[in-house]
Tab-separated table of C-alpha atoms in Angstrom:
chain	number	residue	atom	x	y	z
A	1	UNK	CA	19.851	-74.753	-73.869
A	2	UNK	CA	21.477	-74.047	-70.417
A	3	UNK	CA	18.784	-74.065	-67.286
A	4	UNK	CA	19.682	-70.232	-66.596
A	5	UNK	CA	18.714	-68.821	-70.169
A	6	UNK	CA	15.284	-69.850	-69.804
A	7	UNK	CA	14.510	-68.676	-66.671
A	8	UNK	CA	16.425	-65.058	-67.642
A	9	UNK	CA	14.096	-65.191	-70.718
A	10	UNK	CA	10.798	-65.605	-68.567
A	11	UNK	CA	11.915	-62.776	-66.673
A	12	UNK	CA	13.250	-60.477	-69.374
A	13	UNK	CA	9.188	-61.135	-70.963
A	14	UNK	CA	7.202	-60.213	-67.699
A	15	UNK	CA	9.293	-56.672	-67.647
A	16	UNK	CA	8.411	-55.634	-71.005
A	17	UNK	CA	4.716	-56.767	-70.069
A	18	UNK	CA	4.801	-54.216	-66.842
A	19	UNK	CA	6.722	-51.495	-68.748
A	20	UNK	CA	3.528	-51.923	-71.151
A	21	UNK	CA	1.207	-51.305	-68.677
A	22	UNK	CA	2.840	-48.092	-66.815
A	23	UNK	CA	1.515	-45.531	-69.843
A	24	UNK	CA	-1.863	-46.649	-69.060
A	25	UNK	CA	-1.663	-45.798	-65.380
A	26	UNK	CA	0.005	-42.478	-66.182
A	27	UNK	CA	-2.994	-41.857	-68.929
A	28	UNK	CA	-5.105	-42.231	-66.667
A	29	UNK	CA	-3.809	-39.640	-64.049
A	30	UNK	CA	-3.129	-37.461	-66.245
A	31	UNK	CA	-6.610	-37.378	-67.370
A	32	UNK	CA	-7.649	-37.130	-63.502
A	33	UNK	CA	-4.961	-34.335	-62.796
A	34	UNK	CA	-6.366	-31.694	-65.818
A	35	UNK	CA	-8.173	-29.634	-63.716
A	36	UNK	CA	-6.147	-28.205	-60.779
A	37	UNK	CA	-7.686	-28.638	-57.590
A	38	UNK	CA	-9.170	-25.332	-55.884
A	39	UNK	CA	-7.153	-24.276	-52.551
A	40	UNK	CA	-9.261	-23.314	-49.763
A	41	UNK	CA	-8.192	-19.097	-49.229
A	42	UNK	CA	-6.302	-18.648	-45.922
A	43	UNK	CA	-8.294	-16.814	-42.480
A	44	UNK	CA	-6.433	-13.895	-41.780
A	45	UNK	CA	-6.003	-14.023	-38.601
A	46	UNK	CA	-7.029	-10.755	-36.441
A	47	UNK	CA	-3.977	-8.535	-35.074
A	48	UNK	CA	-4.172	-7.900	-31.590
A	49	UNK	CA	-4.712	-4.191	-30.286
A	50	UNK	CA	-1.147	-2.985	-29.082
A	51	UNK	CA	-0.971	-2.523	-25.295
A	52	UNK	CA	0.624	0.538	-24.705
A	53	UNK	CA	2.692	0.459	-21.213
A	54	UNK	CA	3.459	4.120	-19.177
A	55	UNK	CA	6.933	4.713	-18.673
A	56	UNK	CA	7.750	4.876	-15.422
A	57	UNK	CA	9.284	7.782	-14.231
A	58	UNK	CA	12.974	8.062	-13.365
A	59	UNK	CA	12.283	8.823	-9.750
A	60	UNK	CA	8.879	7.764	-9.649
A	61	UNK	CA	9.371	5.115	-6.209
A	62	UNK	CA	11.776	7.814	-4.347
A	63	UNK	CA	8.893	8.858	-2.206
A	64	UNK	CA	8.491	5.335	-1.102
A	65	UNK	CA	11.924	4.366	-0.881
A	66	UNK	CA	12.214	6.449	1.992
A	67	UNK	CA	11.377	5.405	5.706
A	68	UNK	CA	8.488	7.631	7.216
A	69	UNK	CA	10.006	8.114	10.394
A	70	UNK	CA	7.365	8.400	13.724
A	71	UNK	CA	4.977	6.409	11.714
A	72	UNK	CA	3.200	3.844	14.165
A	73	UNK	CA	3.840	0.289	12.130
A	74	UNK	CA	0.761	-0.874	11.828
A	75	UNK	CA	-0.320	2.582	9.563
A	76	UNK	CA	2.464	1.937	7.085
A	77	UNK	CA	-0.251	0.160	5.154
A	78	UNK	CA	-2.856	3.150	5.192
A	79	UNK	CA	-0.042	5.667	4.358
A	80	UNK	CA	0.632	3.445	1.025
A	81	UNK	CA	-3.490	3.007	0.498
A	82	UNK	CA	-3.774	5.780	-1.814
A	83	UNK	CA	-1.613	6.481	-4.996
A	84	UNK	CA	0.478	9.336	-3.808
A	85	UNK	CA	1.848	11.526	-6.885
A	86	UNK	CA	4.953	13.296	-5.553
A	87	UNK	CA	6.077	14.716	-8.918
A	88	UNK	CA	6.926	18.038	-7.736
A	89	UNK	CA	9.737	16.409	-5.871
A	90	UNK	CA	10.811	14.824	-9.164
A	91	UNK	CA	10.605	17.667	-10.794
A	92	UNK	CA	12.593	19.369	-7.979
A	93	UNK	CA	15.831	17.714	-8.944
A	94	UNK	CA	15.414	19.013	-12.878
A	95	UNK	CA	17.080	21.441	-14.326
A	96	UNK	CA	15.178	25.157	-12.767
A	97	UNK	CA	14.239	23.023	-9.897
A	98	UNK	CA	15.254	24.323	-6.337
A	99	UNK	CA	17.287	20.792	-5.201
A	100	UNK	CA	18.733	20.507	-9.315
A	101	UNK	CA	22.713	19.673	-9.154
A	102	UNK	CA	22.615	19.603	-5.480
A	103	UNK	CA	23.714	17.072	-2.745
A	104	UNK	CA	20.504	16.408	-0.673
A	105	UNK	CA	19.279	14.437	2.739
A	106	UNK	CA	16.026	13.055	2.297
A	107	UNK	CA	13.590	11.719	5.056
A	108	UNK	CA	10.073	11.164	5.287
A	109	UNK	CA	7.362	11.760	7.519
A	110	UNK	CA	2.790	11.334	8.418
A	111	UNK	CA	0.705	13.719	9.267
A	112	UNK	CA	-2.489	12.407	10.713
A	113	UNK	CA	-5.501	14.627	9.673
A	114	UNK	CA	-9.178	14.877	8.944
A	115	UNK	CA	-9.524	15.910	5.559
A	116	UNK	CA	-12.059	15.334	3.021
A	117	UNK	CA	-12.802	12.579	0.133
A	118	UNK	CA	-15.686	11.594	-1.897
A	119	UNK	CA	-18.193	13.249	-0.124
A	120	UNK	CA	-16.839	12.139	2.958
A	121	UNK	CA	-14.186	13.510	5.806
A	122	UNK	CA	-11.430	10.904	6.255
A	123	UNK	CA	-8.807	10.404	8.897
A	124	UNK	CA	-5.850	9.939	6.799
A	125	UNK	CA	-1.746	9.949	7.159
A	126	UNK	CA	-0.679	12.235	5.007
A	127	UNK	CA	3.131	11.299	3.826
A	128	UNK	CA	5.618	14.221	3.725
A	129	UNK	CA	9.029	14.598	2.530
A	130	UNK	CA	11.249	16.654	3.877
A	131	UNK	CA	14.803	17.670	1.783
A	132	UNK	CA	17.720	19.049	3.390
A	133	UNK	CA	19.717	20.584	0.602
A	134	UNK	CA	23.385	20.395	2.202
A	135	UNK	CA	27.017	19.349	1.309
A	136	UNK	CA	26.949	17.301	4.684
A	137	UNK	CA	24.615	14.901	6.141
A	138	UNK	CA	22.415	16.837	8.748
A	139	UNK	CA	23.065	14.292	11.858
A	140	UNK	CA	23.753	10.719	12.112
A	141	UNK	CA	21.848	11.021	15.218
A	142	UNK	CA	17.902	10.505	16.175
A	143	UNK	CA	15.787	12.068	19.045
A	144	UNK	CA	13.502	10.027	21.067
A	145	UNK	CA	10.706	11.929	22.534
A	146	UNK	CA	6.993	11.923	23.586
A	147	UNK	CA	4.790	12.934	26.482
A	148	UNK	CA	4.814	9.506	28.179
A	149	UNK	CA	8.336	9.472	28.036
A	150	UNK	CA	9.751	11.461	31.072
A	151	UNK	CA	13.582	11.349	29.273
A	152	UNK	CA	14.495	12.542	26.383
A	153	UNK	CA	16.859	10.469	24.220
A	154	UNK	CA	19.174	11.498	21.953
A	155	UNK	CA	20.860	8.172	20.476
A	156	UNK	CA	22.646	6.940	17.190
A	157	UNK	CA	20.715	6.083	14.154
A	158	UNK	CA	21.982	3.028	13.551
A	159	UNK	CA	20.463	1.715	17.179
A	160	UNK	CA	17.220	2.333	15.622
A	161	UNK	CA	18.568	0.576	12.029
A	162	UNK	CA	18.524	3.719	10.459
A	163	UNK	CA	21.498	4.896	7.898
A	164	UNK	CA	21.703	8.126	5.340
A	165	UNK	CA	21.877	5.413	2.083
A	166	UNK	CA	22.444	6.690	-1.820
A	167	UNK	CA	19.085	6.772	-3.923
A	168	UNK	CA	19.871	4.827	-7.216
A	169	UNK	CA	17.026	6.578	-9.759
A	170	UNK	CA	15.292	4.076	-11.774
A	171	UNK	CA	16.886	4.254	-14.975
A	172	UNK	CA	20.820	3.959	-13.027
A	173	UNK	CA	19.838	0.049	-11.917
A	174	UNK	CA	20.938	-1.787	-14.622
A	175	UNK	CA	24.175	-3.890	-14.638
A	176	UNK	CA	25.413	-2.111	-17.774
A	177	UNK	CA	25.297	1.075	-15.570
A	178	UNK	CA	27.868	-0.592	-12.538
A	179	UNK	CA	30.289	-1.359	-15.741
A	180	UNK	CA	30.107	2.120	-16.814
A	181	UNK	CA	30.655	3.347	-13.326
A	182	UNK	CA	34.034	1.167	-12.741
A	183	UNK	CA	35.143	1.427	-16.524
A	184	UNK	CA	35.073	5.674	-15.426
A	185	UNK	CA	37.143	4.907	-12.597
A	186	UNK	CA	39.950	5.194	-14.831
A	187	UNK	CA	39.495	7.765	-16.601
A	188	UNK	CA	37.757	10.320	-13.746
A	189	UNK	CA	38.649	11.752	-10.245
A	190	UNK	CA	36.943	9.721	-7.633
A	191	UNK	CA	35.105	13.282	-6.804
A	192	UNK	CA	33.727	13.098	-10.087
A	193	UNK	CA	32.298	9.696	-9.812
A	194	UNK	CA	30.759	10.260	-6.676
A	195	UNK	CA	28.780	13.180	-7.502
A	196	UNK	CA	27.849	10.763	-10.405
A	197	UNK	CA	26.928	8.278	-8.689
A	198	UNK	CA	25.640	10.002	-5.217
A	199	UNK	CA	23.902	13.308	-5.205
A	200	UNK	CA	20.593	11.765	-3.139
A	201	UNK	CA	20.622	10.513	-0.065
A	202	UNK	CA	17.709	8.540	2.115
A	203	UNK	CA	16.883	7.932	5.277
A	204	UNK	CA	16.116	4.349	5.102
A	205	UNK	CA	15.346	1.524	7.805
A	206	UNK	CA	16.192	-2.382	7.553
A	207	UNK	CA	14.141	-3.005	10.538
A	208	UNK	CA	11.604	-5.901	9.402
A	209	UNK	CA	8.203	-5.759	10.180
A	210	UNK	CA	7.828	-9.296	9.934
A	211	UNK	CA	10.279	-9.686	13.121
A	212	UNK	CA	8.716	-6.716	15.327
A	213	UNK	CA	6.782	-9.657	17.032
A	214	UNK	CA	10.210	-10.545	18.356
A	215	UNK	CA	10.970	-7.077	20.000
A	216	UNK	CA	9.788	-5.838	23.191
A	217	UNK	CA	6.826	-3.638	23.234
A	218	UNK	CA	9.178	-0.598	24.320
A	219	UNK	CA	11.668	-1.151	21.680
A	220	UNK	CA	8.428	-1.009	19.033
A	221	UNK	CA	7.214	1.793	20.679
A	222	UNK	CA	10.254	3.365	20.142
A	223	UNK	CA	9.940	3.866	16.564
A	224	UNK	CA	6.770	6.093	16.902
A	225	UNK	CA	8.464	8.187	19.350
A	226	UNK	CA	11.529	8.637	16.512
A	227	UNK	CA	12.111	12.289	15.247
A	228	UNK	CA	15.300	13.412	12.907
A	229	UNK	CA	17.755	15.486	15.162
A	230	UNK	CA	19.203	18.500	14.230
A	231	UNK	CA	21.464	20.814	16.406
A	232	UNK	CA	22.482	24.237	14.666
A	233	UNK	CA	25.183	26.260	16.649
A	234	UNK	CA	24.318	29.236	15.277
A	235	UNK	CA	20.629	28.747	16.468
A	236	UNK	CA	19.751	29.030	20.087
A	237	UNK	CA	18.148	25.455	21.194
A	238	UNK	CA	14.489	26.236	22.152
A	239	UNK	CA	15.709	23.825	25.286
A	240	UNK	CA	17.755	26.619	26.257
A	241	UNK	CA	15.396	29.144	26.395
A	242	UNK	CA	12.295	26.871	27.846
A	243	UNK	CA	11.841	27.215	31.879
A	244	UNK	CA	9.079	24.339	31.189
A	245	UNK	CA	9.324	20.631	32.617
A	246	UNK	CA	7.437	17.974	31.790
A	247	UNK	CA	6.115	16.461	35.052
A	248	UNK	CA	5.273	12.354	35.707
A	249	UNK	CA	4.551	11.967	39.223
A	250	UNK	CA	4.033	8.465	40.652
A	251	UNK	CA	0.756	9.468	42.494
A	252	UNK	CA	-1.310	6.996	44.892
A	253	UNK	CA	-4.176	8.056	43.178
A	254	UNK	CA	-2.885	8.243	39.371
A	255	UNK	CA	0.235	9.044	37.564
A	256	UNK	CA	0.021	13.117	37.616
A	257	UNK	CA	0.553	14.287	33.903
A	258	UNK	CA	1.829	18.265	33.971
A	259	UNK	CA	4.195	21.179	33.086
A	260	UNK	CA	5.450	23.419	35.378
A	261	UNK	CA	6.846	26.468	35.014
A	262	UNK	CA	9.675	27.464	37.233
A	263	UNK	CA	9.245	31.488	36.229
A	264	UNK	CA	5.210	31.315	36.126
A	265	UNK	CA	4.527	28.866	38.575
A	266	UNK	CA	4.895	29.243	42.107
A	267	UNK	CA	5.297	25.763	43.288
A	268	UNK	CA	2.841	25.773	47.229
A	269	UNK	CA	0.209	27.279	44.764
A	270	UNK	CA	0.892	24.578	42.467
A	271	UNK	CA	0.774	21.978	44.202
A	272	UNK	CA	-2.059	23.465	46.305
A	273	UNK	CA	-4.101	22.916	43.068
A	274	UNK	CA	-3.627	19.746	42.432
A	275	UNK	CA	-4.776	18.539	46.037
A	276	UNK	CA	-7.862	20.353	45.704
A	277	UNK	CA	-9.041	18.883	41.634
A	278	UNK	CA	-8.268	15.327	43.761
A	279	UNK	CA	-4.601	14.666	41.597
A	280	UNK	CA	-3.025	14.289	44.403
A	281	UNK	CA	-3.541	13.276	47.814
A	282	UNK	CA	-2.182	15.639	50.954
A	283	UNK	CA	0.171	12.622	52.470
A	284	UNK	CA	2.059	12.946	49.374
A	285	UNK	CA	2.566	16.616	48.839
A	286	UNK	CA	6.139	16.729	50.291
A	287	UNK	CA	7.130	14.222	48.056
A	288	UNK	CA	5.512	15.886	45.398
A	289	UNK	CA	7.367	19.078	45.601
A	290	UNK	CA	11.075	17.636	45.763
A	291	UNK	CA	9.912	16.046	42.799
A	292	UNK	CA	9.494	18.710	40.932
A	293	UNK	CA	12.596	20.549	42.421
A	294	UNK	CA	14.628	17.862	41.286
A	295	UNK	CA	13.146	17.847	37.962
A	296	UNK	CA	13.777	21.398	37.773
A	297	UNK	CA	17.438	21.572	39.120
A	298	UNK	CA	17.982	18.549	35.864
A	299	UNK	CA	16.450	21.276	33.437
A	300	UNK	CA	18.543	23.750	34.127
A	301	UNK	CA	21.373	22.000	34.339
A	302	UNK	CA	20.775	20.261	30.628
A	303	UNK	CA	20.075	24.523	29.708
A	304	UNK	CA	23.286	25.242	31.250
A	305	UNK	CA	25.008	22.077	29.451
A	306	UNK	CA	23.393	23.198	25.898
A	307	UNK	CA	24.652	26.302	26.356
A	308	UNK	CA	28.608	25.712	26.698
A	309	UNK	CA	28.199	22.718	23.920
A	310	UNK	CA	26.728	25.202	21.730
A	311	UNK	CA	29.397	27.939	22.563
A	312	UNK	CA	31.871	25.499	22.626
A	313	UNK	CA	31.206	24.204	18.761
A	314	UNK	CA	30.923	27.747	17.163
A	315	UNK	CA	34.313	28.595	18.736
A	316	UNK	CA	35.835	24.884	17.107
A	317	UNK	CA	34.297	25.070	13.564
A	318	UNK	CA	35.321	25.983	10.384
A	319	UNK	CA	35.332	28.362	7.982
A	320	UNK	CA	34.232	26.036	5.254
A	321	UNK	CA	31.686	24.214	7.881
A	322	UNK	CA	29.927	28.354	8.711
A	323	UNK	CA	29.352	28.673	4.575
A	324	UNK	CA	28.064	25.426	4.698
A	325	UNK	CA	25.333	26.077	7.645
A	326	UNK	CA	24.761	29.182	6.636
A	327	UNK	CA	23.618	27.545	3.099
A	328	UNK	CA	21.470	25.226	4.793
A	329	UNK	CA	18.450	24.570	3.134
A	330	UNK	CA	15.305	22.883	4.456
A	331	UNK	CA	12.495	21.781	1.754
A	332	UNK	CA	9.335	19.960	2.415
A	333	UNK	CA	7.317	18.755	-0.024
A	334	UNK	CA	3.456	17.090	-0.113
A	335	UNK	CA	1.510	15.530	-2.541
A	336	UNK	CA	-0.095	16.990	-5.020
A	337	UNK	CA	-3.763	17.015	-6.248
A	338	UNK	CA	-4.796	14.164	-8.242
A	339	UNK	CA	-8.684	12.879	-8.491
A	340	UNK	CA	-7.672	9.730	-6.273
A	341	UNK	CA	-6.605	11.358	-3.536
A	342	UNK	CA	-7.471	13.774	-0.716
A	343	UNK	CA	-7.080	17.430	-0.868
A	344	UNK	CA	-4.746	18.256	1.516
A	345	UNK	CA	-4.896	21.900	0.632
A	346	UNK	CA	-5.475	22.634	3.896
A	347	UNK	CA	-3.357	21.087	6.105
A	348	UNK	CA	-0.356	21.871	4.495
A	349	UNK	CA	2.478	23.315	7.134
A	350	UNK	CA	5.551	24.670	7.295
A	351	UNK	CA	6.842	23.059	10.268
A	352	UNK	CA	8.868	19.890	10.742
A	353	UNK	CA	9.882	18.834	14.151
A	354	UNK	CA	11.428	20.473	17.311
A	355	UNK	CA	14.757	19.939	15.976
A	356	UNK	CA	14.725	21.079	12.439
A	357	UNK	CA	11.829	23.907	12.911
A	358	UNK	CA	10.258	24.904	9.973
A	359	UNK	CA	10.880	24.546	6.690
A	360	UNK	CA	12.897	27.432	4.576
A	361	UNK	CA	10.021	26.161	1.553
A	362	UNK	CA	6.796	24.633	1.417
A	363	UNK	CA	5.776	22.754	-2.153
């Protein structure tokens, strides 16, 4: 016998001895494995309550997205302290709405008044809006005016960083919408685009407030002096018809705060008056008087100068630019009743500024 068929022989014999013992093992589990074992049932788990989300409303920020113009910076916050609802200017620009499928000028505005809340009378800045419904911007200009300032100003608005600027309504701010607007290029006018694109405009400001403690305090105070100009040919400037002057006399004594009246006012009398309430001192009442005739001889001057511009622009315009002032709309609009804030009921008014008047509308 060769060495290699006994040891394939002792090998071939302790297979068949672990093949035998394999059905004994699987006996056995089977005998284990009869009953199935039980499955613990799964928790359901609890589905949350669905959060339901208010849509916002396609021009729901346009009140705020407008610059309050006169408003002293550090009352911006109390203006915003209260959740204004201006939907009746929304609703405005739907369809029945008095500024619906027009071009329109918006800019904003405070009223400071005492009104009441919670059992309580608050002094509050109450934000208007006011809408100028016209196919032209109303002035690219901005009128600088209070009763510590001796001169009026009548200056660009874009040396105060103001700009007319297209409102973009809520649901128009996508990307998707931009690739609309250029894919219509080619297929509409330009004139159809922009009336797609642009039928609200804003008065808006990119002056900072973080980097107002880098401005002078006259350039700040500036901004709280700022009203929207308006000059209508067709309307006689109340500075033409006003014989008033606003006086600001260097006195010895005090600065001398007044008006005088160059038809009422007879100016010894005047100043007479003022020497005896102790305004102004006798040593100075020569100076005092060519003061005022100076100031005086300017105001008439500026009448005479309104005037001629005024006669001067009705003779130069247009046809199309008459219809168009004669069209002129002005709209201002408050906030309306809601149980957070203030009724205003009140202290609603009809008047603007000294340039625009009063409003054609109140809502």
């Amino acid at each position: 016998m060769r060495k290699g068929a006994k040891r394939k022989r002792i090998q071939k014999d302790n297979n068949e001895d672990e093949d035998a013992a394999v059905p004994a093992q699987d006996n056995h589990k089977t005998t284990e494995s009869t009953k199935p074992p039980t499955r613990a049932k799964p928790v359901k788990a609890s589905k949350p309550e669905p959060e339901y989300f208010e849509d916002k409303r396609n021009l729901e920020d346009l009140w705020k997205e407008i610059f309050p113009v006169g408003t002293e910076w550090d009352q911006l916050d109390k203006v915003y302290g209260f959740n204004w609802n201006f939907s009746n200017l929304e609703n405005a620009f739907e369809e029945g709405g008095v500024l619906h499928g027009r071009k329109v000028y918006l800019f904003g505005c405070t009223e400071p008044q005492l009104v009441p809340f919670k059992d309580d009378s608050l002094l509050i800045y109450i934000p208007a809006v006011v809408a100028v419904a016209s196919p032209f911007p109303p002035s690219d200009k901005i009128g600088i005016k209070s009763v510590q300032r001796e001169v009026e100003e009548i200056i660009p608005m874009k040396q105060m960083k103001m700009d007319w600027v297209p409102y973009i309504p809520l649901e128009n701010r996508y990307p998707i919408f931009i690739f609309q607007l250029t894919f219509l290029h080619d297929f509409m006018e330009e004139s159809q685009v922009d009336r797609l694109r642009h039928q609200i405009f804003i008065l808006s400001c990119t002056q900072r407030r973080a980097a107002l403690k880098h401005l002078k305090i006259d350039r700040i105070k500036k901004y709280e002096y700022c009203l929207p100009y308006f000059y209508n040919p067709f309307k006689e400037d109340e500075l033409e018809q006003s014989t008033e002057v606003q006086i600001i006399f260097p006195s010895e004594l005090k600065p001398i705060f007044c008006e005088f009246d160059w038809e009422l006012d007879e100016l010894e009398e005047f100043t007479d008056k003022l020497i005896q309430e102790d305004e102004l001192s006798e040593d100075q009442k020569d100076a005092f008087k060519e003061f005022v005739k100076e100031k005086v001889r300017e105001a008439k001057k500026a009448n005479r100068e309104a005037r001629e511009a005024r006669r001067k622009a009705l003779e130069e315009m247009s046809e199309e630019s008459r219809r168009a002032f004669e069209k002129l709309r002005f709209y201002k609009f408050y906030p309306v009743q809601t149980p957070d804030t203030p009724d205003i009921s009140n202290v609603k008014a009809s008047f603007i500024n000294r340039y625009y008047g009063k409003a054609h509308e109140v809502l």
